[in-house]
Coordinates of C-alpha atoms in Angstrom, one line a residue:
Chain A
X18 CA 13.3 -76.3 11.0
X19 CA 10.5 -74.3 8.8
X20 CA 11.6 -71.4 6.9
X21 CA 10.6 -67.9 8.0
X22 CA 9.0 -66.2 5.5
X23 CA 10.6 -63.0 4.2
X24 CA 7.9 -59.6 4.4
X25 CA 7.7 -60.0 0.6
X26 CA 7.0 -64.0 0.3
X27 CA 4.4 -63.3 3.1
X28 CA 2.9 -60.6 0.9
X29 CA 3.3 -62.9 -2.4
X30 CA 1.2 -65.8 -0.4
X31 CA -1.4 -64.0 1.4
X32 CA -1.7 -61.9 -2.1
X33 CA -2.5 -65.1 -3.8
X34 CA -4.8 -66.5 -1.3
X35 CA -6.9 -63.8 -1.3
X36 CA -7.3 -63.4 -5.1
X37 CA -8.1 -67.1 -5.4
X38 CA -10.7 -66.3 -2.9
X39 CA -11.3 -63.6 -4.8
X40 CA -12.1 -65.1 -8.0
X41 CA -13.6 -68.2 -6.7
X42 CA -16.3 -65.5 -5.5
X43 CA -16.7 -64.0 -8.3
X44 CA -18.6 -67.4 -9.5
X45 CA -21.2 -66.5 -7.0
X46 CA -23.6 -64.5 -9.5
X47 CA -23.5 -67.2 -11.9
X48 CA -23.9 -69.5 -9.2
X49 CA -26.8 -67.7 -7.7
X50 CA -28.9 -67.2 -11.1
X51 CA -28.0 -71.3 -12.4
X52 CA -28.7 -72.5 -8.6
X53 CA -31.0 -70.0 -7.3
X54 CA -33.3 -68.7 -9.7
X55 CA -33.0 -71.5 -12.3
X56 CA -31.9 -69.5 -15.0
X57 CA -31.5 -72.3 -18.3
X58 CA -27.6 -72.8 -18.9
X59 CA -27.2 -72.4 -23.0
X60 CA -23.5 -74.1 -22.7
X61 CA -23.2 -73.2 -26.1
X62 CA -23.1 -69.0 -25.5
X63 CA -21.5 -69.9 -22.2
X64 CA -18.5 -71.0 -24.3
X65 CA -19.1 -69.1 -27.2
X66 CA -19.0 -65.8 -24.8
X67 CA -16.0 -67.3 -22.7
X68 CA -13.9 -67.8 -26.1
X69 CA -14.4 -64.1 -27.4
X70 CA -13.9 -62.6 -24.2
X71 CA -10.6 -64.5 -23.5
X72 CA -9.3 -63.8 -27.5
X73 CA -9.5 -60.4 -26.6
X74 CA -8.7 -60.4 -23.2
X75 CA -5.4 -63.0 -23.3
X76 CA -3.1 -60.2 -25.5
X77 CA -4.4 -57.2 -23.5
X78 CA -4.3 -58.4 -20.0
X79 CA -0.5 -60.3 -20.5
X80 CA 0.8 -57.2 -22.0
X81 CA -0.7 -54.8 -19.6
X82 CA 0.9 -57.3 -16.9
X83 CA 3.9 -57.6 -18.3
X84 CA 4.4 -54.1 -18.7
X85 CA 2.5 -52.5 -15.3
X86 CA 3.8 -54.9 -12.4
X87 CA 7.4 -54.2 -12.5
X88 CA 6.9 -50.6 -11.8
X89 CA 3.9 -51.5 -8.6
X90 CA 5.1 -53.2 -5.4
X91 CA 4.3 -56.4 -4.3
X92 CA 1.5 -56.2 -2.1
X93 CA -0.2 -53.1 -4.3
X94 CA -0.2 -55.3 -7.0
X95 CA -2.6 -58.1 -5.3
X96 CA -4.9 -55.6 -4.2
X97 CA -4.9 -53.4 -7.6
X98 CA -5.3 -56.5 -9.5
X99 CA -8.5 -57.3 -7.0
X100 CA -10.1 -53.8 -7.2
X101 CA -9.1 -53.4 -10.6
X102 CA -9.4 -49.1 -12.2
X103 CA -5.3 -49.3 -12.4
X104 CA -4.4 -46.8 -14.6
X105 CA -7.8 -44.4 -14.3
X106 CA -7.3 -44.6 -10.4
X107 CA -5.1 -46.6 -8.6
X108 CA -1.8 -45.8 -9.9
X109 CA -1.8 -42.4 -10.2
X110 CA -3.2 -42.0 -6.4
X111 CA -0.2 -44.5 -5.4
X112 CA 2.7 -42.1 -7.0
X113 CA 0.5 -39.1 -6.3
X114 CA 0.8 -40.1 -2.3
X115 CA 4.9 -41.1 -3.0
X116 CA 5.7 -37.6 -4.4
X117 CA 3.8 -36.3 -1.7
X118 CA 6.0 -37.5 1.1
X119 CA 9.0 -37.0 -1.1
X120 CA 9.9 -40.3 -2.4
X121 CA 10.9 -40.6 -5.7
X122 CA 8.1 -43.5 -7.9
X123 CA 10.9 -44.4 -10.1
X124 CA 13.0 -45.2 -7.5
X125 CA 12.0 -48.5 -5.5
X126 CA 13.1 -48.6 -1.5
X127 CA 11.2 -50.6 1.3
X128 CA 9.9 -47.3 2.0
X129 CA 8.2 -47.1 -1.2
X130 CA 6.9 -49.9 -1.0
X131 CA 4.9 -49.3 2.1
X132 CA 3.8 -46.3 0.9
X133 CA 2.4 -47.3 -2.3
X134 CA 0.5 -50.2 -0.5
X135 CA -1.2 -47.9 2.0
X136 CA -2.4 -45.7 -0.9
X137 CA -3.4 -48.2 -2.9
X138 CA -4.9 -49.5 0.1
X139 CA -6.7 -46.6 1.2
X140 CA -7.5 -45.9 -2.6
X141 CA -9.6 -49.0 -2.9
X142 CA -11.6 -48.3 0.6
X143 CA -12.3 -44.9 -0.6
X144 CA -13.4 -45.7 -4.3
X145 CA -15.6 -49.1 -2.1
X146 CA -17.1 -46.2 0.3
X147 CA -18.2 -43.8 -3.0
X148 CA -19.4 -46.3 -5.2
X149 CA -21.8 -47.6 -2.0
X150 CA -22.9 -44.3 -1.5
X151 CA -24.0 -44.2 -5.2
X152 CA -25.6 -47.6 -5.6
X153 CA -27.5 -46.5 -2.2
X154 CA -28.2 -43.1 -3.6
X155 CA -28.5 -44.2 -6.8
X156 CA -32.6 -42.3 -7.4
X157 CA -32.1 -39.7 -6.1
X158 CA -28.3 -38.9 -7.6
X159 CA -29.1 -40.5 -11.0
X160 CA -30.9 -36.9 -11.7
X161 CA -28.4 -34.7 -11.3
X162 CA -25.0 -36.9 -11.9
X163 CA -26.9 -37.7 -15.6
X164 CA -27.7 -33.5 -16.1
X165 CA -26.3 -33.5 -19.8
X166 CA -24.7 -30.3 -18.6
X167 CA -23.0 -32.5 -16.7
X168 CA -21.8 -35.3 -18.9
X169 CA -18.5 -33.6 -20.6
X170 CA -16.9 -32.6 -16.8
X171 CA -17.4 -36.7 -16.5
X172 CA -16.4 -37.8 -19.7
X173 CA -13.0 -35.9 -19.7
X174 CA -12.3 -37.3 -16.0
X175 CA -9.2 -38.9 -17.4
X176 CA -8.1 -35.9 -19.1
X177 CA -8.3 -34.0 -15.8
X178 CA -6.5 -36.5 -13.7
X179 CA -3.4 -36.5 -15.7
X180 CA -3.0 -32.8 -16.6
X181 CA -3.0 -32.6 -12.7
X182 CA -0.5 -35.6 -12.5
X183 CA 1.1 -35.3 -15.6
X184 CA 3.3 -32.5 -16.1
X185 CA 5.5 -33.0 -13.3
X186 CA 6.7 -36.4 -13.8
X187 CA 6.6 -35.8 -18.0
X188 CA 8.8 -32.5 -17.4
X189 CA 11.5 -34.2 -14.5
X190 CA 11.6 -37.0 -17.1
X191 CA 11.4 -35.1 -20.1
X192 CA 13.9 -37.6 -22.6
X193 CA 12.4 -40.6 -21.3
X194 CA 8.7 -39.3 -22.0
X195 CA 9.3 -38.1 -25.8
X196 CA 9.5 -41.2 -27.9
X197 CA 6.4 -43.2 -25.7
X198 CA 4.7 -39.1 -26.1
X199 CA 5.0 -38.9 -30.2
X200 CA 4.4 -42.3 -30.7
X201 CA 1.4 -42.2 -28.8
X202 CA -0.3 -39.4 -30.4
X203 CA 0.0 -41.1 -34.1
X204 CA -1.0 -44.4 -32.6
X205 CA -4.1 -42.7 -31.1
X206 CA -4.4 -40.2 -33.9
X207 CA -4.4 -42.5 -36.8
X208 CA -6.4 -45.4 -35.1
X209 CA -4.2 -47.7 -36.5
X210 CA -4.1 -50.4 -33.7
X211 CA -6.6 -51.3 -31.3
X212 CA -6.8 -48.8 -28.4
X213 CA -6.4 -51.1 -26.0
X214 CA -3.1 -52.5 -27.5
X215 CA -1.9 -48.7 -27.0
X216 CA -0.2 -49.1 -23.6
X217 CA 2.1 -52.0 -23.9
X218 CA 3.1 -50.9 -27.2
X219 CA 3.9 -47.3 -25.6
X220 CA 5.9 -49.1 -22.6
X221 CA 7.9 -51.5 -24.8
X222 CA 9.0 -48.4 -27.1
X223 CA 9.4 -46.4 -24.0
X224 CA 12.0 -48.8 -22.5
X225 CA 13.8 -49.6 -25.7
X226 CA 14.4 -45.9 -25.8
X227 CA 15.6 -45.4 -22.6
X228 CA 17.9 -48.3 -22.4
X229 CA 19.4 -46.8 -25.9
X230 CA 19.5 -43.2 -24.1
X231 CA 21.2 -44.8 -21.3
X232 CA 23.9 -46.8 -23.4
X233 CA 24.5 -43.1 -25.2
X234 CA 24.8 -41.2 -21.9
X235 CA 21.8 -39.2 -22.5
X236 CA 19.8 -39.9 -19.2
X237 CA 21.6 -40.8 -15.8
Chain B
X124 CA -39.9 -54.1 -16.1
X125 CA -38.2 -56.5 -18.3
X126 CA -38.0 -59.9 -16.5
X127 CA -34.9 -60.8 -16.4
X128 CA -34.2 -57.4 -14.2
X129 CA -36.3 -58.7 -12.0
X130 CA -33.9 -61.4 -11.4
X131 CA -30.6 -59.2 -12.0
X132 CA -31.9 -56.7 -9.2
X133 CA -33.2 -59.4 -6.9
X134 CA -32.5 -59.4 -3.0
X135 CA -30.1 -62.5 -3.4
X136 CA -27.9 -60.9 -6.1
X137 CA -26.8 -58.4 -2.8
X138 CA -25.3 -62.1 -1.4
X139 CA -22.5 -61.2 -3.9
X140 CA -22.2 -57.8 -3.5
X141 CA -21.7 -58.4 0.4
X142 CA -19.2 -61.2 -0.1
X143 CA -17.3 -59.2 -2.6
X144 CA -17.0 -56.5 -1.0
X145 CA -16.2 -57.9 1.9
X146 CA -13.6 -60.0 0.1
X147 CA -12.0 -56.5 -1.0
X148 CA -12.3 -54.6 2.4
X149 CA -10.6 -57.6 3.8
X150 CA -7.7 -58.0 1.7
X151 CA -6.8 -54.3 1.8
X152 CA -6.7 -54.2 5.5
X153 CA -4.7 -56.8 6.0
X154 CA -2.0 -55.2 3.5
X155 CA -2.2 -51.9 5.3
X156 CA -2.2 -53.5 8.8
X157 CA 1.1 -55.4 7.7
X158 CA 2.4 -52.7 6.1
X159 CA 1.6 -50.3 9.2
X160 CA 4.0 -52.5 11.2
X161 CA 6.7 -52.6 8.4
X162 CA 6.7 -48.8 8.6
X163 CA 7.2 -48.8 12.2
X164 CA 10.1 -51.8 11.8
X165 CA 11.4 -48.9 8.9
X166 CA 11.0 -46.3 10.7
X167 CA 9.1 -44.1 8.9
X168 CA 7.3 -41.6 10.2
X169 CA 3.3 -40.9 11.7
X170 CA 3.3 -37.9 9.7
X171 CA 4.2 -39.4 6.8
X172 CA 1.6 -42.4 6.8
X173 CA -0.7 -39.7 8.1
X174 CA -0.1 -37.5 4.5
X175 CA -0.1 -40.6 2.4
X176 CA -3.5 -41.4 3.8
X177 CA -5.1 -38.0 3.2
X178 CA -3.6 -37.5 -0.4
X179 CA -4.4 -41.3 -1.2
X180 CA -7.7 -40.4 0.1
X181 CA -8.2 -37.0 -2.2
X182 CA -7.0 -38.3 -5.1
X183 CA -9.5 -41.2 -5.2
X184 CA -12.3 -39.3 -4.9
X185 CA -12.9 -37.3 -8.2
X186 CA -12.1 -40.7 -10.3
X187 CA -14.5 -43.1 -7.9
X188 CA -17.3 -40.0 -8.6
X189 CA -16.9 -41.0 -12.6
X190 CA -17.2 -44.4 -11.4
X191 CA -20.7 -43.6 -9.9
X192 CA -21.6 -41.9 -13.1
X193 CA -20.2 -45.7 -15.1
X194 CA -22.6 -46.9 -12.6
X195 CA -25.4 -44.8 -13.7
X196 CA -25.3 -46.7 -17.3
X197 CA -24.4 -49.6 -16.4
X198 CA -27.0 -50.6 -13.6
X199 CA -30.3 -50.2 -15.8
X200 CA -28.7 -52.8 -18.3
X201 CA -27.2 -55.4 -16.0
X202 CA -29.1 -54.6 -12.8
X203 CA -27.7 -52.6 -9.9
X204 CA -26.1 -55.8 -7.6
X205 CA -24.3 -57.3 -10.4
X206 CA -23.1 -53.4 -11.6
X207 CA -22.1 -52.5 -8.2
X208 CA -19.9 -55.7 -7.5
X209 CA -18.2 -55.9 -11.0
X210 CA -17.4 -51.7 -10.7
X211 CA -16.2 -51.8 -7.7
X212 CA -13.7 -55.0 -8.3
X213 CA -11.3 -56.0 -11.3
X214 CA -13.8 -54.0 -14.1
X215 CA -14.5 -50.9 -15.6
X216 CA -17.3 -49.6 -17.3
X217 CA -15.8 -49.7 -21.0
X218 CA -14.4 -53.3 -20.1
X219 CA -18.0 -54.8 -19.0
X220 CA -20.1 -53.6 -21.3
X221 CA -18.3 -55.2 -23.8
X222 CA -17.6 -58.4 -22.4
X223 CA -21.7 -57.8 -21.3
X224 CA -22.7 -57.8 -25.3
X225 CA -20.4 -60.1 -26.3
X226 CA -22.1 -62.5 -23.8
X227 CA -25.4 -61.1 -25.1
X228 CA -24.3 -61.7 -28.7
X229 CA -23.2 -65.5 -28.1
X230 CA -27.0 -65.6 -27.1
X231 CA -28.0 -64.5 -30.2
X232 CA -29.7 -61.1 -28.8
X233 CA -27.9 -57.7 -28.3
X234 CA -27.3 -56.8 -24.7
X235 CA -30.8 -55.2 -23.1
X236 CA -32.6 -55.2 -26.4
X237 CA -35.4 -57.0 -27.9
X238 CA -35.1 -60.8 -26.6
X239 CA -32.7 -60.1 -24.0
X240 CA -33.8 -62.6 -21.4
X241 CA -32.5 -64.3 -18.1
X242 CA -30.7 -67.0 -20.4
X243 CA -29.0 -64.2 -21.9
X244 CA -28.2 -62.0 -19.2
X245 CA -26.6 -65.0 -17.9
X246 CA -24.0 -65.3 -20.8
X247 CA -23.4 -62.1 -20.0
X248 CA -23.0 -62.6 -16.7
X249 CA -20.7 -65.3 -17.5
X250 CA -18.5 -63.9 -20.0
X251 CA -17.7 -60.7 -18.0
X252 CA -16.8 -63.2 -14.9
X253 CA -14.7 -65.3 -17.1
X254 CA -13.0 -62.8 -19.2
X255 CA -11.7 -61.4 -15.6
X256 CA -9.7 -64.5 -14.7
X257 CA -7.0 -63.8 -17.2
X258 CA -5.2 -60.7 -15.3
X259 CA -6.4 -62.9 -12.0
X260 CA -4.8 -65.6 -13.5
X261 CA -1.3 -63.9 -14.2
X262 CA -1.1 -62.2 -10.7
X263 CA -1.4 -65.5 -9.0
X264 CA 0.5 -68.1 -10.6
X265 CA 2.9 -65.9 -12.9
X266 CA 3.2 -62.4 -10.6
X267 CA 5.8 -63.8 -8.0
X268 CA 8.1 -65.5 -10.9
X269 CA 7.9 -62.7 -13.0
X270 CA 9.2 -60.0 -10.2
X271 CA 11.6 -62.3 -8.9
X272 CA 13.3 -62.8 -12.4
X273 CA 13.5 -59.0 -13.2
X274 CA 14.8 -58.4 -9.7
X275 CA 17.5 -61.1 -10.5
X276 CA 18.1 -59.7 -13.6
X277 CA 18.0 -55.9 -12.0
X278 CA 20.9 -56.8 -9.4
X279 CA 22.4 -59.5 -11.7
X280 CA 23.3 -56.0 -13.9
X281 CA 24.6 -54.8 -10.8
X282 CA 23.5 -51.4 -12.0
X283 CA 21.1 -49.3 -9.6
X284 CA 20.6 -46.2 -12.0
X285 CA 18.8 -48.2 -14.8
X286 CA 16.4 -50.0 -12.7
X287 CA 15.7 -46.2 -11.4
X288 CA 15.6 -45.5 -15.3
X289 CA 13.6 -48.3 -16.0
X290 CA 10.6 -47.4 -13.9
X291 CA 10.8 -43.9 -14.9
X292 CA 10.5 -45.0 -18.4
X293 CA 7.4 -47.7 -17.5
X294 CA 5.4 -44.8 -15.9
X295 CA 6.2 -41.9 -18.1
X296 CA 5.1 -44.0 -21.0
X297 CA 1.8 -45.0 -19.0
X298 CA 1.3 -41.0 -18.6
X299 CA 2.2 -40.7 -22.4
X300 CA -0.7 -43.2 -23.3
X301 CA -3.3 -41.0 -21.2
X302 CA -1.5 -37.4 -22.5
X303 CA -1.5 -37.8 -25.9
X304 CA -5.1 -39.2 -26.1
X305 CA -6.7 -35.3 -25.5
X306 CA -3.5 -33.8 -28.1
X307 CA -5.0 -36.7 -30.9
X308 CA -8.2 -36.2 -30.2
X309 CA -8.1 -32.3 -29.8
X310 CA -11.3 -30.3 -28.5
X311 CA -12.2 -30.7 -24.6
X312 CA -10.5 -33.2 -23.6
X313 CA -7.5 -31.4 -24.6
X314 CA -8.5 -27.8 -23.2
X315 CA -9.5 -29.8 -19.8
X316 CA -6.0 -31.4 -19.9
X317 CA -4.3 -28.0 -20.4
X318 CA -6.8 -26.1 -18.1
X319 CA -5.7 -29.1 -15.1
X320 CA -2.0 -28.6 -16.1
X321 CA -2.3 -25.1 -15.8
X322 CA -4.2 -25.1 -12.5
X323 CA -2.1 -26.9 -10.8
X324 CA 1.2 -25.0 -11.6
X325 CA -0.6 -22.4 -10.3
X326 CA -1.6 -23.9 -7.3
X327 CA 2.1 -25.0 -6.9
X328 CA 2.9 -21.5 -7.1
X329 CA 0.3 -20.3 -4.6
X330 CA 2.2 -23.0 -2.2
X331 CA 5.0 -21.9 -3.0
X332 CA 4.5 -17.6 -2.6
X333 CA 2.3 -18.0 0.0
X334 CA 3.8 -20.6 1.9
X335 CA 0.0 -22.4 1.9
X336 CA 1.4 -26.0 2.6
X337 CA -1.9 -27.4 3.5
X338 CA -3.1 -26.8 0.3
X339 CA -0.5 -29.1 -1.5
X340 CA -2.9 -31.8 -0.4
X341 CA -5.5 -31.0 -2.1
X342 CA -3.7 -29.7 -5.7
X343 CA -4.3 -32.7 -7.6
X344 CA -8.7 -33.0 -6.8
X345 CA -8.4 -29.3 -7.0
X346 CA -6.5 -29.1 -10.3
X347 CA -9.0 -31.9 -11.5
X348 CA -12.0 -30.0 -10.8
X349 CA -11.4 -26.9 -12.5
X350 CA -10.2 -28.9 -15.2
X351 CA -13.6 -30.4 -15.5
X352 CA -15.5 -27.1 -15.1
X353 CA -13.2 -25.9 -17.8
X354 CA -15.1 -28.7 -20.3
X355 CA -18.6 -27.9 -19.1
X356 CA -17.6 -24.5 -20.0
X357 CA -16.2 -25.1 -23.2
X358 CA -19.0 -27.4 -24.1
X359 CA -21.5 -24.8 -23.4

């Protein structure tokens, strides 16, 4: 007799059909410029492109992955992955909707994890719906939204979104957030390292530190 | 207009956008539909789903409007089809315009300058799409080994409160990467970060005094936007 699939193996094969379907579509604009407009394939820049992107990309992508999916539930990880904006966007909206309804982030139940996928579901609709809206309106906002008055609310979006997020979950978690904290502002202050190698390095000294806190009895 | 935009912003580059798109919106709704039902087999209730929705909802919005603005630059470079789809999926702006002019680079040109051509705008095109397939990559054939193994390892440990530890550490350290940037860098990112912090205590306390519960919806995008007036104001 066939196995039934569990909720989560359902999630973990329709999450991986859809994101081969996803990236075999993502082909379609180089596709449509080779087959459709003719465009001259240099395979030499092809490849010469393909091996500097995926030098830089291999490191940052496997240590963001390593470090992001244990703390993101099965299904919101297959669509965050798709829709990609995880730590400007995604994220944030996903443990903003958990405290909401009073479920702990750090604390993973079946509840949470249906939660987190409806906001991360709902997330991506919403971020789909505005970014339409722009590209349709794209004359007529490109005035105002590029007003150099503007520019610094926009450039300091990140900023914003996590001294709204931010100080709740750094002060409950105050122990656990001091070594990955410091270490972060030398890292970021210095320039010593690559900004995108930042994270991972943050999370791997952030763990080490807990686990050490925990062995000592310092965090419960 | 430069000739290879007239290619990038073509009506047959919107094929992708549709399919994309479409792609996204289709994969989303089936994990809320399924997970709809799980809530119901869980019991959790309409109200809750109903709040998770509307504070999912708020929250997105400010951050997708940046997105708009990412939009803004990057659409007169690569075209607006091409922009749209890769902003709205996997990228982000600071992401694809450099995997953009390293593409343009392997072609010998610098991305929308002088000699920046179809052949080049296809490298570009190319490197962007390939450079994407790592993360894609990982989820799909390393994503389902990876959780089951630390689950394993979790309950193998037998011990409930570090796994609750662990996480808290993962996304305090996440926030630490995005805290301490304004604190290095000083000026106004770090006043909007303080001003944000600041406004929403107090629209905590406002919830709190005068027992506003609606309002606790909309603290974060409210918090967000007065930390953003906060650096047009300082900028000033």
């Amino acid at each position: 007799m066939k196995k039934e699939l569990t909720y989560d193996e359902n999630a973990h094969r329709f999450g991986r059909i859809s994101l081969i379907v996803g990236t075999i579509a993502t082909c379609v604009f180089p596709a449509i410029l080779i087959f459709g407009f003719h465009v001259p394939v240099d395979i030499r820049s092809i490849l010469s492109g393909a091996g500097n992107i995926l030098i830089l990309m291999i490191p940052v992508s496997l240590s963001e992955f390593l470090s992001i999916s244990p703390m993101i539930g099965t299904s919101a990880m297959y669509i965050m992955v798709l829709t990609g904006n995880f730590t400007n966007l995604k994220i944030p909206s996903s443990i903003a909707a958990m405290e909401a309804v009073g479920l702990d982030p750090a604390n993973y139940t079946d509840e949470s994890d249906v939660i987190s996928t409806i906001a991360m579901g709902v997330s991506t609709i919403v971020c789909i719906v505005v970014i339409a809206l722009g590209a349709l309106l794209i004359v007529p906002l490109s005035g105002p939204l590029s007003n150099p008055v503007l520019s610094p609310a926009f450039e300091n979006i990140v900023p914003a979104l996590f001294g709204a997020l931010g100080m709740g979950m750094m002060s409950k978690n105050f122990k656990l957030a001091i070594a990955p904290f410091i270490l972060g502002v030398v890292l970021l202050a210095t320039g010593v390292i690559p900004g995108a190698l930042v994270l991972p390095i943050l999370i791997l000294v952030g763990i080490v530190a807990a686990r050490v806190m925990y062995k000592k009895n310092w965090v419960k | 207009m430069k000739d290879y935009l007239q290619v990038a912003n073509s009506p047959y580059m919107y094929i992708g956008v549709v399919l994309l798109l479409g792609i996204v919106c289709w994969q989303a709704s089936v994990f809320i539909s399924r997970s709809l039902k799980r809530a119901q087999a869980l019991g959790i209730t309409r109200e809750k789903i109903n709040k998770t929705v509307k504070v999912a909802a708020l929250t997105s919005l400010v951050p997708s409007l940046a997105i708009v603005v990412a939009l803004l630059t990057l659409a007169p470079v690569l075209g607006l089809p091409f922009s749209w789809t890769r902003l709205s999926i996997i990228g982000s702006l600071s992401y694809e315009l450099l995997a953009a002019d390293i593409g343009a680079k392997a072609a010998g040109v610098t991305l929308g300058g002088a000699g920046y051509g179809s052949g080049a705008f296809l490298a570009s095109v190319c490197t962007q799409t390939i450079g994407s397939f790592v993360t894609l990559g990982l989820t799909i054939f390393g994503f389902k080994w990876y959780k089951d193994r630390l689950n394993r390892s979790l309950k193998k440990a037998g011990d409930k409160s570090w796994s609750r530890i662990l996480i808290a550490a993962i996304i305090v350290s996440m926030y630490s990467r995005f805290m301490a940037e304004p604190v290095a860098r000083g000026g106004v990112a770090l006043v909007t970060m303080l001003v944000s912090a600041t406004s929403m205590i107090l629209v905590g306390l406002l919830i709190k005094k005068c027992k506003l519960k609606w309002l606790s919806d909309f603290a974060i995008s409210l918090s967000m936007i007065v930390g953003m007036a906060a650096a047009i104001v300082y900028s000033f």
